[in-house]
Coordinates of C-alpha atoms in Angstrom, one line a residue:
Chain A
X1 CA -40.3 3.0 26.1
X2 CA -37.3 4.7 27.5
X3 CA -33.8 5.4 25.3
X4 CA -32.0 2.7 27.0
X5 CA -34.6 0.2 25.6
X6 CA -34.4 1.9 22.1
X7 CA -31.0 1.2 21.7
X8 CA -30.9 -2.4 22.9
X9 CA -33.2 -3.3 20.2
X10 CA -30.4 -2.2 17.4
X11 CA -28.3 -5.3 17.5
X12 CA -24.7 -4.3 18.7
X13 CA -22.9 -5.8 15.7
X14 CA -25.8 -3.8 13.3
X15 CA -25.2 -0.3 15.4
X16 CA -21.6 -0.7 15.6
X17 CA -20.1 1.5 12.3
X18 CA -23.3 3.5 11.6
X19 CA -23.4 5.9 14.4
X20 CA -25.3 3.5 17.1
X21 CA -23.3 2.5 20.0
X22 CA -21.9 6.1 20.7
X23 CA -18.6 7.6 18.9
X24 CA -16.1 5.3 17.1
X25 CA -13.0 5.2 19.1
X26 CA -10.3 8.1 18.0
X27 CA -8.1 4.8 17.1
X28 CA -10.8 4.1 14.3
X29 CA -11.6 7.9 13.3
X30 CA -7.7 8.5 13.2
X31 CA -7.1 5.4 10.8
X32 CA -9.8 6.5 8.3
X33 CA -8.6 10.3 8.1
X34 CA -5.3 8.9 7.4
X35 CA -7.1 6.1 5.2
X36 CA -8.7 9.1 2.7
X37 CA -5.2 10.6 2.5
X38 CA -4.0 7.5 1.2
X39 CA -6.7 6.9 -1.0
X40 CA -6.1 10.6 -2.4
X41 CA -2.4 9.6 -2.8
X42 CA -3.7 6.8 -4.7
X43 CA -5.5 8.8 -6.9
X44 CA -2.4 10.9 -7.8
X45 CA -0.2 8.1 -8.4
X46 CA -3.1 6.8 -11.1
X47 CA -2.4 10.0 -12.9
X48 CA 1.3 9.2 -13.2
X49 CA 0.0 5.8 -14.1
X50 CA -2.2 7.1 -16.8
X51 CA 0.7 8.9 -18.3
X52 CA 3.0 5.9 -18.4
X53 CA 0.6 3.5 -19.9
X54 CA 0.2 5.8 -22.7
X55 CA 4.0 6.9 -23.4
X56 CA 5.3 3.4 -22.9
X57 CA 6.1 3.0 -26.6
X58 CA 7.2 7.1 -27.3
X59 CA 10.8 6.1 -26.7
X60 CA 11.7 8.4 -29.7
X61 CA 14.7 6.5 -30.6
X62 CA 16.3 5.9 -27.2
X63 CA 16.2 3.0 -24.9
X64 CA 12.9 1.2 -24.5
X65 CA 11.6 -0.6 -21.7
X66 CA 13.1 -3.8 -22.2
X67 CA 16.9 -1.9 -22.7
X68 CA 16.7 -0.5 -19.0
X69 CA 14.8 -2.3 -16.9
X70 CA 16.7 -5.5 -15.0
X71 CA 14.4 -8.1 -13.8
X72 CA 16.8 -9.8 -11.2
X73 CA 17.4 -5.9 -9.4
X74 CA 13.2 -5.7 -9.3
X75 CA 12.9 -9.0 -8.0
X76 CA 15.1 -8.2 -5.4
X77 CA 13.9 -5.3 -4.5
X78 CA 10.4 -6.6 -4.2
X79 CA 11.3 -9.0 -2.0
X80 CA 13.1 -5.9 0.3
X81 CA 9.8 -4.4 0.2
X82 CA 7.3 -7.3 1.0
X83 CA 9.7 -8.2 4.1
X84 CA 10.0 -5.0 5.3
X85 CA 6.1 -4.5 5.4
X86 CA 6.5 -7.8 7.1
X87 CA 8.4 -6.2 10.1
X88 CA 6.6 -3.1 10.0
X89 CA 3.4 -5.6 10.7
X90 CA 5.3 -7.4 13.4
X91 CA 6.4 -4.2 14.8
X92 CA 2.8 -2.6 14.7
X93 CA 1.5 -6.0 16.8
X94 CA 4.5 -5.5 19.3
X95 CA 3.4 -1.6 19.9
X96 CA 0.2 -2.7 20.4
X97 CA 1.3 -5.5 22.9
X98 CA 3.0 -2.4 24.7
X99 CA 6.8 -3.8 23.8
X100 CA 8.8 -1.2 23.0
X101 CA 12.2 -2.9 22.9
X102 CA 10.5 -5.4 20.5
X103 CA 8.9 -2.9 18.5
X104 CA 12.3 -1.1 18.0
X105 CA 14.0 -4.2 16.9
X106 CA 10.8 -4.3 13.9
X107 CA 11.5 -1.2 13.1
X108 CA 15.2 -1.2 12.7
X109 CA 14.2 -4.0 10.4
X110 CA 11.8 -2.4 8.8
X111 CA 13.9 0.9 8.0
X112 CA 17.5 -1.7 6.9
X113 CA 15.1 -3.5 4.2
X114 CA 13.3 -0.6 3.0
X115 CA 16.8 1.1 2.9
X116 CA 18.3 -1.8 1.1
X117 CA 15.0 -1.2 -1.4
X118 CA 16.1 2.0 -2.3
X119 CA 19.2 1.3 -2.7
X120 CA 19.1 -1.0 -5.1
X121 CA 16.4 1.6 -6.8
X122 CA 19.1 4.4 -7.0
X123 CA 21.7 2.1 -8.1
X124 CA 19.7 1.3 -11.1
X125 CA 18.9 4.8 -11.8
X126 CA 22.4 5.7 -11.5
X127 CA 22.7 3.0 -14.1
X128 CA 20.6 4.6 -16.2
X129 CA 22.0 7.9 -16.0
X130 CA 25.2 6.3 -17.3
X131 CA 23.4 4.6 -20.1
X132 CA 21.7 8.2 -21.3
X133 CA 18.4 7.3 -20.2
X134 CA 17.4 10.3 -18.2
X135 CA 14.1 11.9 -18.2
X136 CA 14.5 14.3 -20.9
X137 CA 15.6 11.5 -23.9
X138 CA 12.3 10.6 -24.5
X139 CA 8.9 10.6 -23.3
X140 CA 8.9 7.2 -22.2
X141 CA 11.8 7.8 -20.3
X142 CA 10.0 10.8 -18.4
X143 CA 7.0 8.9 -17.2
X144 CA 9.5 6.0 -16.6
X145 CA 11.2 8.2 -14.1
X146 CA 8.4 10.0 -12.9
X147 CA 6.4 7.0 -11.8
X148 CA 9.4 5.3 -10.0
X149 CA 10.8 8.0 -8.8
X150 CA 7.3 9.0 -7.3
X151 CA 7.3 5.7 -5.4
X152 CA 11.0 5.9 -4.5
X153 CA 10.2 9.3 -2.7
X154 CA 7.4 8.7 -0.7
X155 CA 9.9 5.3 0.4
X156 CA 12.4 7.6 1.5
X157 CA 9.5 10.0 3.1
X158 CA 8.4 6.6 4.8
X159 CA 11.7 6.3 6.0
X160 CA 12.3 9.6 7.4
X161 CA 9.1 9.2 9.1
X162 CA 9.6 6.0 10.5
X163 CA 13.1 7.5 12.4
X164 CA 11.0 9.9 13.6
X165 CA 8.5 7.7 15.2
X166 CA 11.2 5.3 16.6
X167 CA 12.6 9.0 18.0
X168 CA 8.9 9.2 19.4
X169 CA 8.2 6.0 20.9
X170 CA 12.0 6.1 22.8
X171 CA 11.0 9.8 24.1
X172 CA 7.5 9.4 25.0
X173 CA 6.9 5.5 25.1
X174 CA 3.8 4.0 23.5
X175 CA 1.6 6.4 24.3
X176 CA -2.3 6.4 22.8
X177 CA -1.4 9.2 20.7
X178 CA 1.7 7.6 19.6
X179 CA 0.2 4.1 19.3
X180 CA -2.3 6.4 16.9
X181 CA 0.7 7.5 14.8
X182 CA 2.2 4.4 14.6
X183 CA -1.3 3.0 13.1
X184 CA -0.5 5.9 10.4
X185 CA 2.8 4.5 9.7
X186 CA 1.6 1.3 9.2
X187 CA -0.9 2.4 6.6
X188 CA 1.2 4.6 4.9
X189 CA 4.0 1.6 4.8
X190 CA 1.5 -0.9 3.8
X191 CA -0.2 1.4 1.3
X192 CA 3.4 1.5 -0.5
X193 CA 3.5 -2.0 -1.2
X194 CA 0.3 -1.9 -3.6
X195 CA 1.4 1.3 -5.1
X196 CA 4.5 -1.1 -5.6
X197 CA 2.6 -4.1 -7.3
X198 CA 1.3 -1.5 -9.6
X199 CA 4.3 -0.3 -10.6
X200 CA 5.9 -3.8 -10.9
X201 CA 3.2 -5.0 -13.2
X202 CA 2.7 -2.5 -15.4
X203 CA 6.5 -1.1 -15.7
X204 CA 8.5 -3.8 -14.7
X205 CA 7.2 -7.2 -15.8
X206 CA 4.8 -5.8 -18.9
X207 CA 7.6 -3.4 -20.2
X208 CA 10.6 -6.2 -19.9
X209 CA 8.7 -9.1 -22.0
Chain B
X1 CA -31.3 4.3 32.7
X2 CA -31.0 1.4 34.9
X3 CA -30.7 -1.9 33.1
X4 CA -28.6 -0.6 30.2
X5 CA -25.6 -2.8 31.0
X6 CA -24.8 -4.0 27.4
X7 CA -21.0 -4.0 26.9
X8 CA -20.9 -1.8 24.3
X9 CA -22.7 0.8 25.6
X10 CA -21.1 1.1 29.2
X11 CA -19.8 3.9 30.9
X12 CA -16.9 4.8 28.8
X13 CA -16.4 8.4 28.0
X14 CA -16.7 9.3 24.3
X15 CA -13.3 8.4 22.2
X16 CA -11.9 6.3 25.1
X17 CA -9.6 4.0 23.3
X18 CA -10.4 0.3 23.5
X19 CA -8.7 -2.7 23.0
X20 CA -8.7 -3.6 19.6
X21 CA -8.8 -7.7 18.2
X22 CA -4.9 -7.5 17.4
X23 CA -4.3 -8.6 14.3
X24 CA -2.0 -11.8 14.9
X25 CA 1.4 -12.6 13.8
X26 CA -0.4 -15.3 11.8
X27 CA -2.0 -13.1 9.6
X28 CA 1.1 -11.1 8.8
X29 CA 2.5 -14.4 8.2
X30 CA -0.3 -15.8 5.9
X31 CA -0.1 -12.5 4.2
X32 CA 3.8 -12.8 3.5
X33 CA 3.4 -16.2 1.6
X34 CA 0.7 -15.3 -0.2
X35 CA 2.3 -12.5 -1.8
X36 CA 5.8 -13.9 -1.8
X37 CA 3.7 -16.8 -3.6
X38 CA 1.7 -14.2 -6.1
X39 CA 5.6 -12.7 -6.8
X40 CA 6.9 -15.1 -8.0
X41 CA 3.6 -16.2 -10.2
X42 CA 3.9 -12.8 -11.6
X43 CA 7.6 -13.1 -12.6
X44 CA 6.8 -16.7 -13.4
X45 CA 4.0 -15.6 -15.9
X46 CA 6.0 -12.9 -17.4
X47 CA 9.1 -14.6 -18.3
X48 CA 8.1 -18.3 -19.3
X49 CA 5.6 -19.2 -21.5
X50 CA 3.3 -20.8 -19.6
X51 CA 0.2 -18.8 -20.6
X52 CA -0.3 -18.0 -24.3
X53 CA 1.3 -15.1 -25.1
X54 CA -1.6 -12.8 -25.7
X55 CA -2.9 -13.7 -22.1
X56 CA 0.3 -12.8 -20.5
X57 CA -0.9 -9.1 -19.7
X58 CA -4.4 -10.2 -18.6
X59 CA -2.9 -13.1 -16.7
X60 CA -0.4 -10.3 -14.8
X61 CA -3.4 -7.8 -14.4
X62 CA -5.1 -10.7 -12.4
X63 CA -2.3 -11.3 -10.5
X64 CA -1.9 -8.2 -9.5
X65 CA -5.3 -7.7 -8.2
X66 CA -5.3 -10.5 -6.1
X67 CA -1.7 -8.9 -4.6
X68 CA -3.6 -5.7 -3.9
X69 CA -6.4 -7.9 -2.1
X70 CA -3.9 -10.0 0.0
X71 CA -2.5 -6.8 0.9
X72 CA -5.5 -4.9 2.0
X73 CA -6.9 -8.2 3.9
X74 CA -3.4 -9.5 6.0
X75 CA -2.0 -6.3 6.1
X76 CA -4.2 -3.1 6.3
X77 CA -6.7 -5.2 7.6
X78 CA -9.6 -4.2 5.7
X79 CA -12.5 -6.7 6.5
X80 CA -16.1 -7.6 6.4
X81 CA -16.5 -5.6 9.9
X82 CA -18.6 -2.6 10.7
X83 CA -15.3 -0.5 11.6
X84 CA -14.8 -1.3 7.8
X85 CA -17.4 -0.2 6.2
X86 CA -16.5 3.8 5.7
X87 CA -12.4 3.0 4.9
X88 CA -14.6 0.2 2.2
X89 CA -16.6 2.9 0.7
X90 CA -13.8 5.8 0.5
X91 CA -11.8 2.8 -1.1
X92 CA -14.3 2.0 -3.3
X93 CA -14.2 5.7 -4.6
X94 CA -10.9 5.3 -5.2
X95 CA -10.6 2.7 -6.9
X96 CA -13.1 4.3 -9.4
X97 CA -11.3 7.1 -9.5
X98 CA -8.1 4.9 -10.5
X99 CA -10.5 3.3 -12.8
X100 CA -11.6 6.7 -15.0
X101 CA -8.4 8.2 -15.3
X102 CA -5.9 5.2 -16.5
X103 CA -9.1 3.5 -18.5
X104 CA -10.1 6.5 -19.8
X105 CA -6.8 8.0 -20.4
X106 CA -5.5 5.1 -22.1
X107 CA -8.7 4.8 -24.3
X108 CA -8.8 8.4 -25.3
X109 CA -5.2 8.4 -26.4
X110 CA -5.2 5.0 -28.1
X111 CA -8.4 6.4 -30.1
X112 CA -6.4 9.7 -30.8
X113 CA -3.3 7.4 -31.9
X114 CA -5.8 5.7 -34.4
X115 CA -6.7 8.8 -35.9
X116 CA -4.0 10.5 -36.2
X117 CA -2.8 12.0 -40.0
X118 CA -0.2 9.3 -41.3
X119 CA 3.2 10.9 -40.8

């Protein structure tokens, strides 16, 4: 029996994934490096998660959920955030389809609604500052500000990084290594938007009934 | 050697990238609506009455989760496939990780509430 028979009696789908079939592409190694960093972020943001499920009710006086939270600013900046996952999608399928013109289009899209996201995030925080709800008035108010502003800065991380990558693809073009990148950025921008529906369930829509 | 021609196991050097199934601008599509759908059920759900009002948080929780799934199926593409499996399997630590800290955060203080000294 020589090798070359051994290994055509693993069927390809079966080998594929557990080490038959040679070494996974970089594409797929890169991804799930990137993949357990998110899943480590995830594990940090649970902390801050933890904390604001059980200070919810400390408000110690001051404002409670329902006082500073506006439903129509959350909807809206949902939306910002589901659409501009959208274009980073559309963006990441142009890359791949070697379009770079098209993929910068995406992500100028992508970067305007994830602007316009924060935005409207700082305004109501702003808000809030006026009000006297700032992180040291209560407890609630700290993990209130924590846990959003968490989210918010890894949105404006997002965003810095995305300029960069747009600075990238113009410079070098849509290289492998870029195209790799890219992938990152997508999961990174992606990986946002479930952080968000955490923080829209538990904060926005339990804490504002 | 001779006969090996499978297409998997041709000539390519290791880490050669290959042409991945593009995801399609349908499933980023399908995905949109689905969560633009789940939104508004959520914001539905918490501001009408349309479950009983001690369901409301479950109702949302459920909601939620199925958010997170359309998310990780139309747009991080996590699947059934064998490129899947490991980013499954780290995910599925996470997720109990996730699990033991706000559970058993929120369990632990609730019980300490309980027994705490009336003020």
């Amino acid at each position: 029996m020589t090798i070359g028979a051994t290994i055509e009696a693993v069927p390809t789908e079966l080998a594929r994934g557990r080490g038959g079939g040679g070494p996974a592409p970089t594409r797929t190694v890169v991804a799930y490096g990137f993949w357990i960093f998110i899943i480590s972020d995830i594990a940090m943001f649970s902390a801050l998660f933890a904390a604001y499920a059980v200070l919810a009710g400390q408000t110690a006086g001051g404002p409670t959920a329902g006082d500073v939270i506006n439903l129509r600013h959350v909807f809206i900046e949902t939306v910002f955030l589901l659409l501009s996952s959208y274009a980073c999608g559309l963006g990441a399928l142009s890359a791949e389809l070697r379009q770079p013109s098209r993929y910068l289009i995406f992500a100028a899209l992508t970067f305007v609604l994830g602007a316009a996201f924060l935005f409207v995030e700082i305004s109501d925080f702003v808000d809030m500052t006026r009000m006297g709800a700032v992180p040291s008035r209560s407890a609630f108010l700290s993990a209130f500000w924590t846990l959003v502003g968490m989210h918010g800065a890894h949105v404006t991380s997002g965003l810095v990084w995305l300029l960069y990558m747009a600075g990238q693809v113009v410079a070098k073009g849509l290289r492998p290594h870029v195209l790799r990148r890219l992938l990152c950025f997508s999961l990174f921008w992606h990986a946002l938007d479930i952080i968000w529906v955490g923080v829209l369930t538990l904060v926005y829509l339990m804490g504002a009934r | 050697m001779e006969g090996v021609d499978h297409p998997v196991f041709d000539d390519r050097s290791p880490g050669v990238e290959e042409q991945e199934p593009a995801a399609s601008v349908l499933t980023y599509t399908t995905g949109l609506l689905f969560a633009l759908v789940l939104t508004l059920a959520s914001f539905a759900v918490s501001q009408t009455n349309l479950l009983w009002g001690p369901g409301i948080p479950v109702g949302l929780i459920v909601l939620a989760l199925a958010q997170i799934g359309v998310h990780l199926v139309f747009f991080l593409h996590i699947g059934f496939g064998p490129e899947s499996t490991n980013n499954i399997v780290a995910l599925a630590f996470g997720v109990w990780i996730v699990l033991l800290v706000i559970g058993g955060s929120i369990l632990i203080i609730a019980n300490l509430n309980a027994n705490m000294m009336p003020m």
